[in-house]
Amino acid sequence: MAHPTDEPLEGDTNSAVAKELVRVNRALLTLSAGNRTLLRASNEQELLHDMCRVIVETGGYRMACVAYAEHDEPKSIRWMVCDGMETELLETFHFTWADTEFGRSATGTAIRTGEPVVGRHILTDPAMAGSVYVRLREQAILKGFAAATAFPLRVEGEVLGALVMTAVEPDAFNAQEVKLLQEMADDLAYGIANLRTRVQHRAAQATIARLAYYDALTGLPNRTLLLEQLEEAMQAAKQQHRSLALLHLEVGRFHEINKVLGYRAGDELLQELGRRLTGAVQDKETLARVGEAEFALLLPTGGAEYAIQVAQGLVNTLREPVMVSGLTLDARVGIGIALFPGHASDADALIRRANAAMHQTKPVRGGYAMYTGGQEQENTRRLALMGDLHRAIEHNELRLYCQPKVAIASRRVCGAEALVRWQHPQHGMVSTAEFIQLAEQAGTITPLTNWMLDAAFSQSYAWQEAGLARALAVNLSAHDLYDPGLIDRIRGLFSTWGLDPALIQFELTESALMADPTVALETLSRLKQLEVELFVDDYGTGYSSLSYLQKLPVDGVKIDQSFVMPMVGSADSTVIVRSTIELGHNLGLKVVAEGVESQAIWERLAGLGCDVAQGYLLSKPMPAEQFQGWESQWAQQSG
């Protein structure tokens, strides 16, 4: 291609006007072609490459390069694209945009000052006379150019770099030509900024999409993405007449780990389990995090046998302890299995049934369970009961029961344990253990405790008015120990009813006390300031140490019924009970035995010096209003 500057206009060979027209014309051609390039470019590198090519091929300039300014210590120049000279060659000159000898080139000066450097004569400019530019002048002669101009590229108010152009004429780049080329450089900078904005927008869209479909903590697909993939997999399986499986995994004791070690440790545990599970799954199988401590695995092919095989493998994979916060944790996982089409025909139902099966897992059964009919209905019943329990508490639909306590030596009634019962209008009498667990899961344990406190104080006052001064013991849960309003509420109830502190006792299970010994000790100390008696319930099941028991401001211990009931036929149980009684007495504590169901057990406890008995031999739990009548009968029998 003939360059526009190689052949001046015919008849005007020596005319300065003709030269100027030629240069303005090539600048216009370059600007026009550059604008078309801006419209076509799809990425930044492509834009720079095409713009430099247009400047050389269409505009007839000898060289066109784009250099970016590095913000390192020497203020280096990075050559992005060059047409007319190899970028590798340019890089050997070690140009900078600092105010040094290498930085006084047209490129470095334009970047440093933010102003165009126009028409610098490469062969004669004093700034280019240094010895460091000897090879550059040699290249200029070899490539056939004598003048250079550099235009700063401004992006978002800052100089990103420079567009550098050279021409064969030493006197090239007059004012009109430079004005047009500056406009082209500004257009190039605008194009760079626009492309970067598009890249940022695409990155933002990708981030949004990732947040919508992936879990931020583990990087695994989330419930939304799993549901979409499960629906697609079920549709494909239906069309191809094959089965698939969904495994639902839940980390055991996760809330306890969070509470004791902190949320960061919980996050570390989930991340490690996510890595282990990821390494155990096969291609085309989808592992997702679907809950706080729950994962799901979609097996797009295979039936019950394969699903069980995978579940067993995952149990083995997760059996190894996990190091978290310097501690070794045994993070067991329960796995529920549901199959398509046998267990469900839609994705939502399959997820629910895998979850329902997960709740039936037991370590002794391998840590996994297959869905069977009725599990989901039981979960639905439990959810309904959670809502009903809230209503029952608010509308006073619960009933206060009590179970008597009798001093073994005198056979006199010395008090009772307050218990709560729920007679559901549809489901009948709901198991106490079940609805207390429901209360903990539904976040209604505090309202339930408040109901118990109100009922116990009211009943104790009623007994006092009837001439019956008996201590009534109220159970407090581990959750109650963390309730900042507990002590003030109890203090207020004493003021309201005017009761003697001796008429209200509190029992806390050994496991609740061990969940957070520091908090437990603080709460018990504040309770003791109310001058009430405190008992450690279910003693022997919570692994408390003797030194810890000595620190607690308690008045007695209740030996768990699991040790008391087998006493007659088990020498080991007898030894445990005897040791507990002796320990309690040595610490100055009263000892209560739970689970006294036979005369033989009563006599054995009496021989060991146990203080108080509670159990079915005396009475089953009864409505509180029947207690006074029962005591009269007991007195007659014991008299």
XYZ file of C-alpha atoms in Angstrom:
639
model
C 0.000 0.000 0.000
C 1.307 3.453 -0.905
C 1.550 5.800 2.049
C -0.226 9.152 1.627
C 3.042 10.955 2.442
C 5.150 9.148 -0.144
C 3.668 11.045 -3.155
C 2.812 14.724 -2.632
C -0.087 16.179 -4.572
C 0.648 16.552 -8.280
C 1.544 20.116 -9.222
C 2.135 21.125 -5.615
C 5.306 19.197 -4.935
C 7.040 22.050 -3.214
C 3.975 23.594 -1.715
C 3.734 23.746 2.115
C -0.035 23.963 1.764
C -0.081 20.729 -0.151
C 1.965 18.992 2.540
C -0.368 20.227 5.206
C -3.396 19.005 3.284
C -1.811 15.595 2.894
C -1.139 15.336 6.628
C -4.597 16.556 7.584
C -6.081 14.082 5.120
C -4.198 11.135 6.592
C -5.203 12.224 10.089
C -8.858 12.370 8.991
C -8.584 8.923 7.400
C -7.003 7.587 10.565
C -9.628 9.175 12.814
C -12.470 7.780 10.710
C -11.000 4.279 10.578
C -10.241 4.442 14.292
C -13.883 5.271 15.083
C -15.025 2.228 13.154
C -12.551 0.158 15.124
C -14.023 1.453 18.371
C -17.434 0.170 17.347
C -16.175 -3.287 16.417
C -13.834 -4.085 19.317
C -15.083 -6.627 21.842
C -12.187 -6.477 24.297
C -9.400 -4.113 25.279
C -6.474 -5.980 23.733
C -8.326 -6.323 20.443
C -9.099 -2.599 20.466
C -5.454 -1.631 21.011
C -4.225 -4.014 18.323
C -6.758 -2.890 15.705
C -6.219 0.797 16.464
C -2.450 0.545 15.964
C -2.941 -1.446 12.772
C -5.350 1.189 11.396
C -2.916 4.012 12.209
C -0.157 2.292 10.227
C -2.113 0.706 7.381
C -4.808 3.319 6.816
C -3.123 6.444 8.118
C 0.281 5.689 6.651
C 2.222 6.360 9.832
C 5.390 4.361 10.223
C 4.737 3.072 13.739
C 1.905 3.099 16.265
C 2.202 1.781 19.816
C 0.214 1.861 23.033
C 2.134 1.922 26.290
C 0.660 1.682 29.806
C 2.224 3.218 32.894
C 3.194 0.819 35.640
C 2.951 2.089 39.197
C 6.008 0.256 40.459
C 9.057 1.881 42.036
C 10.961 2.614 38.783
C 7.715 3.778 37.112
C 8.138 1.347 34.243
C 6.388 1.509 30.884
C 4.646 -1.620 29.651
C 4.265 -1.877 25.886
C 0.822 -3.332 25.243
C 0.670 -3.329 21.425
C 2.965 -2.094 18.691
C 2.600 -2.039 14.911
C 5.774 -1.157 12.988
C 8.233 -2.310 15.645
C 8.490 -5.358 17.839
C 7.397 -4.784 21.428
C 10.244 -7.064 22.550
C 12.708 -4.633 20.981
C 11.098 -1.629 22.640
C 11.223 -3.362 26.006
C 15.007 -3.639 25.753
C 15.279 0.165 26.007
C 13.805 0.137 29.555
C 11.690 3.240 29.090
C 10.162 4.753 32.200
C 7.846 7.663 32.884
C 10.008 8.936 35.747
C 11.988 12.157 35.284
C 15.208 10.382 34.328
C 17.164 10.057 31.106
C 15.062 7.061 29.997
C 11.956 8.900 31.095
C 12.516 11.868 28.783
C 11.326 10.025 25.735
C 8.087 11.216 24.112
C 6.233 8.309 25.723
C 7.556 8.872 29.240
C 7.075 12.636 29.071
C 3.461 12.357 27.854
C 2.578 9.972 30.672
C 4.380 12.000 33.329
C 3.012 15.422 32.310
C -0.369 14.391 30.951
C 0.259 16.564 27.904
C 0.984 15.513 24.305
C 4.616 15.554 23.177
C 4.431 16.720 19.553
C 6.758 16.129 16.651
C 9.877 15.150 18.544
C 12.685 14.675 16.049
C 14.164 11.320 16.882
C 17.368 11.961 14.928
C 18.086 15.562 15.955
C 16.193 16.340 19.198
C 18.716 17.144 21.975
C 16.613 15.133 24.415
C 17.354 12.083 22.274
C 21.089 12.738 22.076
C 22.061 10.636 25.081
C 24.072 7.506 24.573
C 21.199 5.394 25.828
C 19.275 6.264 22.666
C 21.960 5.174 20.194
C 20.203 1.917 19.400
C 16.832 3.688 19.209
C 18.173 6.091 16.576
C 19.593 3.126 14.699
C 16.178 1.494 14.701
C 14.538 4.740 13.590
C 16.821 4.954 10.574
C 16.259 1.265 9.822
C 12.460 1.520 10.125
C 12.296 4.778 8.195
C 10.858 7.305 10.623
C 12.197 10.555 11.960
C 9.500 12.231 14.097
C 7.435 10.928 17.023
C 4.370 12.191 18.853
C 2.907 10.771 22.062
C -0.660 11.428 23.248
C -1.610 10.748 26.868
C -4.529 8.348 27.320
C -6.805 9.567 30.106
C -9.181 7.042 31.639
C -11.457 8.132 34.481
C -9.385 11.256 35.119
C -6.023 9.501 35.327
C -3.290 9.012 32.739
C -3.392 5.315 31.886
C -0.594 5.445 29.334
C 0.180 6.904 25.930
C -0.534 6.409 22.242
C 2.773 6.801 20.338
C 3.021 7.447 16.583
C 5.960 8.057 14.245
C 6.211 9.515 10.734
C 8.896 9.598 8.039
C 9.029 13.400 7.878
C 11.171 15.221 10.436
C 8.678 18.100 10.388
C 5.544 15.942 10.668
C 2.653 16.491 13.095
C 1.563 20.061 12.522
C -1.150 21.716 14.589
C -4.152 20.593 12.501
C -2.896 17.035 12.266
C -2.179 16.869 15.994
C -5.650 18.206 16.816
C -7.278 15.394 14.853
C -4.930 12.749 16.246
C -5.516 14.002 19.781
C -9.223 13.518 19.161
C -8.484 9.956 18.044
C -6.397 9.348 21.166
C -9.251 10.669 23.315
C -11.646 8.356 21.475
C -9.282 5.452 22.139
C -9.187 6.312 25.852
C -12.984 6.485 25.884
C -13.143 3.092 24.181
C -10.780 1.604 26.768
C -12.881 3.012 29.613
C -16.095 1.740 28.005
C -14.708 -1.756 27.521
C -13.461 -1.837 31.098
C -16.884 -0.769 32.311
C -18.412 -3.596 30.306
C -15.908 -6.041 31.794
C -16.714 -4.793 35.304
C -20.425 -5.093 34.547
C -19.980 -8.661 33.319
C -17.891 -9.451 36.402
C -20.578 -7.946 38.616
C -23.239 -9.975 36.824
C -21.138 -13.089 37.265
C -20.705 -12.291 40.958
C -24.443 -11.777 41.362
C -25.110 -15.045 39.561
C -22.578 -16.811 41.753
C -24.123 -15.395 44.903
C -27.523 -16.520 43.662
C -26.410 -20.068 42.896
C -23.354 -20.783 45.064
C -22.615 -20.831 48.767
C -20.141 -18.108 49.757
C -18.523 -20.122 52.565
C -17.810 -23.435 50.824
C -18.033 -22.452 47.147
C -20.497 -25.306 46.607
C -23.811 -24.976 44.743
C -26.589 -23.756 47.020
C -30.162 -24.969 47.478
C -31.446 -22.894 44.534
C -28.993 -24.395 42.053
C -29.495 -27.900 43.468
C -33.249 -27.584 43.023
C -32.860 -26.515 39.382
C -30.417 -29.338 38.625
C -32.567 -31.841 40.481
C -35.619 -30.858 38.445
C -33.635 -31.245 35.209
C -32.192 -34.579 36.333
C -35.629 -35.902 37.297
C -37.063 -34.834 33.942
C -34.232 -36.609 32.110
C -34.604 -39.710 34.295
C -38.330 -39.770 33.604
C -37.806 -39.575 29.844
C -35.126 -42.289 29.909
C -37.033 -44.504 32.368
C -34.266 -44.664 34.955
C -33.895 -43.838 38.648
C -31.855 -41.321 40.612
C -31.110 -40.655 44.273
C -30.784 -37.691 46.586
C -28.724 -37.853 49.784
C -29.304 -35.323 52.574
C -26.419 -34.901 55.051
C -26.463 -33.066 58.386
C -23.491 -32.399 60.661
C -24.183 -33.597 64.199
C -23.723 -31.321 67.229
C -22.985 -28.333 64.999
C -24.803 -25.829 67.207
C -22.863 -27.092 70.209
C -19.589 -26.617 68.317
C -20.624 -23.080 67.369
C -21.587 -22.245 70.936
C -18.451 -23.630 72.559
C -15.770 -22.826 69.957
C -17.356 -19.887 68.129
C -18.734 -19.302 64.643
C -15.309 -19.124 63.015
C -14.561 -22.666 64.160
C -17.950 -23.752 62.832
C -17.125 -22.195 59.460
C -13.747 -23.955 59.376
C -15.454 -27.269 60.112
C -17.962 -26.813 57.280
C -15.232 -25.811 54.841
C -13.163 -28.883 55.682
C -16.168 -31.194 55.418
C -17.062 -29.555 52.102
C -13.554 -30.293 50.796
C -13.712 -33.921 51.934
C -17.126 -34.460 50.403
C -16.066 -32.798 47.143
C -13.142 -35.184 46.880
C -15.451 -38.164 47.384
C -18.115 -37.427 44.743
C -17.960 -38.515 41.118
C -18.257 -36.476 37.939
C -21.826 -35.477 37.055
C -22.850 -35.818 40.731
C -23.851 -32.525 42.356
C -22.805 -31.716 45.925
C -24.529 -28.665 47.444
C -24.746 -26.884 50.771
C -28.458 -26.589 51.499
C -28.587 -25.407 55.122
C -26.478 -24.102 57.979
C -24.905 -27.499 58.640
C -26.551 -29.482 55.841
C -25.342 -30.789 52.495
C -27.103 -32.645 49.701
C -25.727 -34.942 47.029
C -27.580 -35.583 43.772
C -26.811 -38.953 42.157
C -28.277 -38.555 38.631
C -28.157 -42.304 37.997
C -28.507 -45.368 40.199
C -30.987 -46.900 42.589
C -31.090 -47.934 46.229
C -28.041 -50.192 46.114
C -25.799 -47.534 44.608
C -27.158 -44.821 46.937
C -26.413 -46.969 49.992
C -22.936 -47.691 48.674
C -22.272 -43.947 48.260
C -23.698 -43.177 51.714
C -21.431 -45.771 53.313
C -18.453 -44.277 51.499
C -19.304 -40.772 52.694
C -19.701 -41.969 56.278
C -16.212 -43.488 56.079
C -14.828 -40.329 54.471
C -16.139 -38.179 57.305
C -15.206 -40.598 60.058
C -11.693 -39.203 60.430
C -11.538 -36.425 63.080
C -11.276 -32.806 61.930
C -8.731 -30.333 63.317
C -10.483 -27.040 64.139
C -9.044 -24.217 66.245
C -6.341 -26.533 67.536
C -8.858 -29.155 68.653
C -9.683 -32.556 67.199
C -13.418 -32.827 66.541
C -15.422 -35.928 65.765
C -17.907 -34.426 63.301
C -20.311 -37.277 62.598
C -22.818 -36.803 59.793
C -26.260 -38.370 59.399
C -27.326 -39.204 55.824
C -30.887 -39.609 54.579
C -31.635 -41.241 51.212
C -34.656 -40.717 48.950
C -35.159 -42.201 45.477
C -36.922 -41.178 42.281
C -39.408 -42.423 41.244
C -40.059 -44.703 44.216
C -40.231 -42.062 46.953
C -41.280 -38.901 45.109
C -42.135 -37.656 41.640
C -41.169 -33.980 42.072
C -38.036 -32.242 43.330
C -39.528 -30.547 46.403
C -40.999 -33.799 47.694
C -37.751 -35.705 47.080
C -35.802 -33.119 49.096
C -38.310 -33.284 51.945
C -38.206 -37.056 52.065
C -34.414 -37.250 52.010
C -34.467 -34.786 54.903
C -37.065 -36.857 56.734
C -34.912 -39.980 56.309
C -31.897 -38.091 57.645
C -33.704 -37.520 60.943
C -34.041 -41.299 61.346
C -30.315 -42.009 61.152
C -28.569 -43.693 64.064
C -24.818 -44.342 64.442
C -25.530 -47.975 65.277
C -27.307 -48.333 61.923
C -24.315 -47.065 59.952
C -25.124 -43.354 60.048
C -27.558 -43.451 57.107
C -31.228 -44.273 56.571
C -33.494 -44.886 53.579
C -36.802 -43.040 53.415
C -39.818 -45.076 54.445
C -43.437 -43.991 54.382
C -44.587 -42.008 57.385
C -41.340 -40.154 58.112
C -42.441 -37.039 56.278
C -45.837 -37.152 57.952
C -44.064 -37.300 61.316
C -41.996 -34.238 60.392
C -45.160 -32.441 59.305
C -46.753 -33.360 62.637
C -43.722 -32.012 64.506
C -43.854 -28.712 62.610
C -47.562 -28.404 63.344
C -46.922 -29.141 67.017
C -44.323 -26.346 67.141
C -46.974 -23.835 66.117
C -49.564 -25.387 68.419
C -47.145 -25.266 71.351
C -46.723 -21.519 70.954
C -50.498 -21.158 71.054
C -50.801 -23.511 74.026
C -48.307 -21.433 76.032
C -49.985 -18.147 75.151
C -53.505 -19.436 75.926
C -52.551 -21.336 79.097
C -53.478 -24.736 77.651
C -50.692 -26.561 79.492
C -51.218 -28.313 82.826
C -49.011 -28.347 85.884
C -48.220 -31.832 87.207
C -46.014 -32.772 90.110
C -44.256 -35.883 91.412
C -43.836 -36.252 95.190
C -40.537 -36.504 97.051
C -40.390 -38.385 100.358
C -37.704 -38.356 103.044
C -36.573 -41.983 103.301
C -35.750 -42.017 107.015
C -39.049 -40.453 108.204
C -41.289 -41.439 105.249
C -42.627 -37.878 105.332
C -43.431 -35.912 102.191
C -40.801 -33.199 101.796
C -41.758 -31.669 98.474
C -42.454 -32.343 94.817
C -40.975 -31.783 91.400
C -42.998 -29.479 89.130
C -43.671 -30.983 85.689
C -45.549 -29.753 82.644
C -48.013 -31.756 80.567
C -49.657 -30.940 77.268
C -53.013 -32.453 76.390
C -53.267 -31.678 72.682
C -56.842 -31.469 71.367
C -56.057 -33.671 68.328
C -52.934 -35.632 69.259
C -53.782 -36.349 72.878
C -51.109 -36.291 75.581
C -47.836 -35.235 73.932
C -44.635 -36.735 75.313
C -42.953 -34.262 77.656
C -39.514 -35.010 76.216
C -40.870 -34.413 72.701
C -42.523 -31.065 73.261
C -39.630 -29.726 75.346
C -37.349 -30.607 72.439
C -39.833 -28.897 70.116
C -39.748 -25.812 72.354
C -35.955 -25.692 72.105
C -36.043 -26.068 68.318
C -38.851 -23.533 67.845
C -37.291 -20.930 70.151
C -40.160 -21.103 72.665
C -38.202 -22.601 75.562
C -38.109 -19.252 77.395
C -41.902 -18.735 77.185
C -42.331 -22.351 78.356
C -40.019 -21.775 81.330
C -41.895 -18.567 82.157
C -45.178 -20.511 82.099
C -43.685 -23.099 84.453
C -42.439 -20.428 86.851
C -45.822 -18.690 86.923
C -47.644 -21.981 87.444
C -45.244 -23.211 90.163
C -45.378 -19.992 92.179
C -49.155 -19.835 91.880
C -49.520 -23.474 92.981
C -47.097 -23.051 95.865
C -49.114 -20.084 97.078
C -52.335 -22.130 96.800
C -50.785 -24.922 98.887
C -49.601 -22.426 101.467
C -53.090 -20.965 101.724
C -54.413 -24.509 102.272
C -51.919 -25.034 105.099
C -49.561 -27.196 103.051
C -45.987 -25.860 103.057
C -44.152 -28.072 100.573
C -41.110 -27.200 98.453
C -41.849 -27.279 94.733
C -38.825 -27.802 92.439
C -38.746 -26.219 88.975
C -36.463 -27.530 86.223
C -34.262 -25.046 84.342
C -32.744 -25.893 80.946
C -29.316 -25.037 79.581
C -31.019 -22.343 77.505
C -32.477 -20.787 80.669
C -28.974 -20.313 82.064
C -28.250 -17.868 79.221
C -31.464 -15.884 79.729
C -30.387 -12.479 81.128
C -33.894 -11.845 82.480
C -34.242 -15.115 84.421
C -33.077 -13.912 87.841
C -35.092 -10.682 87.740
C -38.205 -12.622 86.736
C -37.813 -15.068 89.643
C -37.133 -12.204 92.054
C -40.307 -10.493 90.802
C -42.370 -13.657 91.359
C -41.180 -13.904 94.957
C -42.289 -10.306 95.451
C -45.617 -10.922 93.726
C -46.613 -13.980 95.756
C -44.781 -13.224 98.989
C -43.450 -16.767 99.250
C -40.768 -18.033 101.583
C -37.671 -18.945 99.449
C -37.743 -22.393 101.085
C -40.915 -23.210 99.114
C -39.279 -22.940 95.669
C -36.333 -25.053 94.557
C -34.532 -25.273 91.219
C -33.099 -28.304 89.466
C -30.534 -28.135 86.658
C -29.314 -31.192 84.777
C -25.659 -32.037 85.034
C -25.317 -31.872 81.213
C -26.793 -28.350 81.187
C -24.279 -27.246 83.808
C -21.399 -28.743 81.822
C -22.403 -27.064 78.538
C -20.811 -23.812 79.725
C -19.473 -24.154 83.285
C -18.577 -20.465 83.614
C -22.064 -19.219 82.731
C -23.646 -21.968 84.851
C -21.600 -21.015 87.904
C -22.507 -17.342 87.513
C -26.238 -18.072 87.138
C -26.302 -20.483 90.089
C -24.492 -17.929 92.263
C -27.114 -15.303 91.440
C -29.929 -17.782 92.093
C -28.396 -18.698 95.442
C -28.528 -15.035 96.445
C -32.336 -15.454 96.415
C -31.895 -18.022 99.245
C -33.440 -20.879 97.270
C -32.243 -24.497 97.291
C -30.480 -25.752 94.153
C -30.098 -29.362 92.978
C -27.980 -31.019 90.302
C -30.423 -33.218 88.359
C -29.598 -36.490 86.535
C -26.271 -36.671 88.361
C -23.838 -39.171 86.886
C -24.745 -38.584 83.227
C -22.973 -35.290 82.530
C -19.330 -36.158 83.288
C -18.787 -33.358 85.790
C -15.650 -33.528 87.872
C -15.496 -33.601 91.646
C -13.578 -30.320 91.658
C -16.285 -28.696 89.581
C -19.060 -30.023 91.823
C -17.267 -28.513 94.836
C -17.407 -25.060 93.221
C -21.147 -25.102 92.595
C -23.359 -23.367 95.195
C -25.814 -26.277 95.249
C -27.661 -27.936 98.116
C -28.086 -31.427 96.726
C -27.754 -33.933 93.897
C -30.335 -36.215 92.288
C -28.943 -39.579 91.262
C -30.120 -40.426 87.760
C -32.712 -43.218 87.532
C -30.502 -45.142 85.082
C -28.298 -45.996 88.088
C -31.075 -46.361 90.676
C -33.530 -48.640 88.853
C -31.083 -51.549 88.224
C -29.651 -51.469 91.763
C -31.237 -54.686 92.990
C -29.826 -56.820 90.194
C -26.608 -54.951 89.453
C -23.635 -54.745 91.780
C -22.077 -52.045 89.588
C -25.137 -49.785 89.917
C -25.135 -50.292 93.664
C -21.479 -49.250 93.842
C -22.192 -46.119 91.791
C -25.173 -45.151 93.946
C -23.274 -45.829 97.178
C -20.313 -43.741 95.965
C -22.584 -40.880 94.944
C -24.360 -40.864 98.312
C -21.052 -40.866 100.171
C -19.671 -38.135 97.892
C -22.752 -35.985 98.378
C -22.718 -36.345 102.144
C -18.987 -35.636 102.327
C -19.682 -32.366 100.481
C -22.580 -31.553 102.804
C -25.211 -32.148 100.121
C -28.639 -33.786 100.254
C -28.975 -36.816 97.996
C -32.188 -37.594 96.121
C -32.686 -40.861 94.248
C -34.891 -40.831 91.129
C -36.531 -43.926 89.677
C -37.541 -45.596 92.958
C -40.052 -48.115 91.600
C -39.943 -50.974 94.108
C -39.779 -51.626 97.826
C -36.504 -53.454 97.312
C -34.893 -50.342 95.844
C -36.335 -48.230 98.707
C -34.818 -50.547 101.280
C -31.467 -50.663 99.496
C -31.382 -46.821 99.405
C -32.344 -46.637 103.057
C -29.477 -48.971 103.917
C -27.073 -46.723 102.005
C -28.262 -43.613 103.838
C -29.930 -41.869 100.883
C -31.966 -38.836 102.010
C -34.920 -38.548 99.613
C -36.747 -40.861 97.195
C -38.770 -40.042 94.092
C -40.404 -42.529 91.763
C -43.413 -44.681 90.873
C -43.295 -46.564 94.202
C -44.478 -43.321 95.770
C -46.566 -42.008 92.887
C -46.573 -41.298 89.195
C -46.694 -37.604 88.228
C -50.162 -36.252 88.990
C -52.124 -33.043 88.344
C -50.996 -30.514 90.950
C -54.521 -30.130 92.321
C -54.506 -33.838 93.309
C -51.306 -33.580 95.347
C -52.922 -32.645 98.651
C -55.308 -35.605 98.481
C -52.461 -37.943 97.640
C -50.410 -36.723 100.605
C -53.289 -37.469 102.962
C -53.457 -41.035 101.644
C -49.698 -41.434 101.945
C -49.743 -40.230 105.523
C -52.420 -42.806 106.375
C -50.454 -45.610 104.682
C -47.191 -44.595 106.342
C -48.767 -44.093 109.753
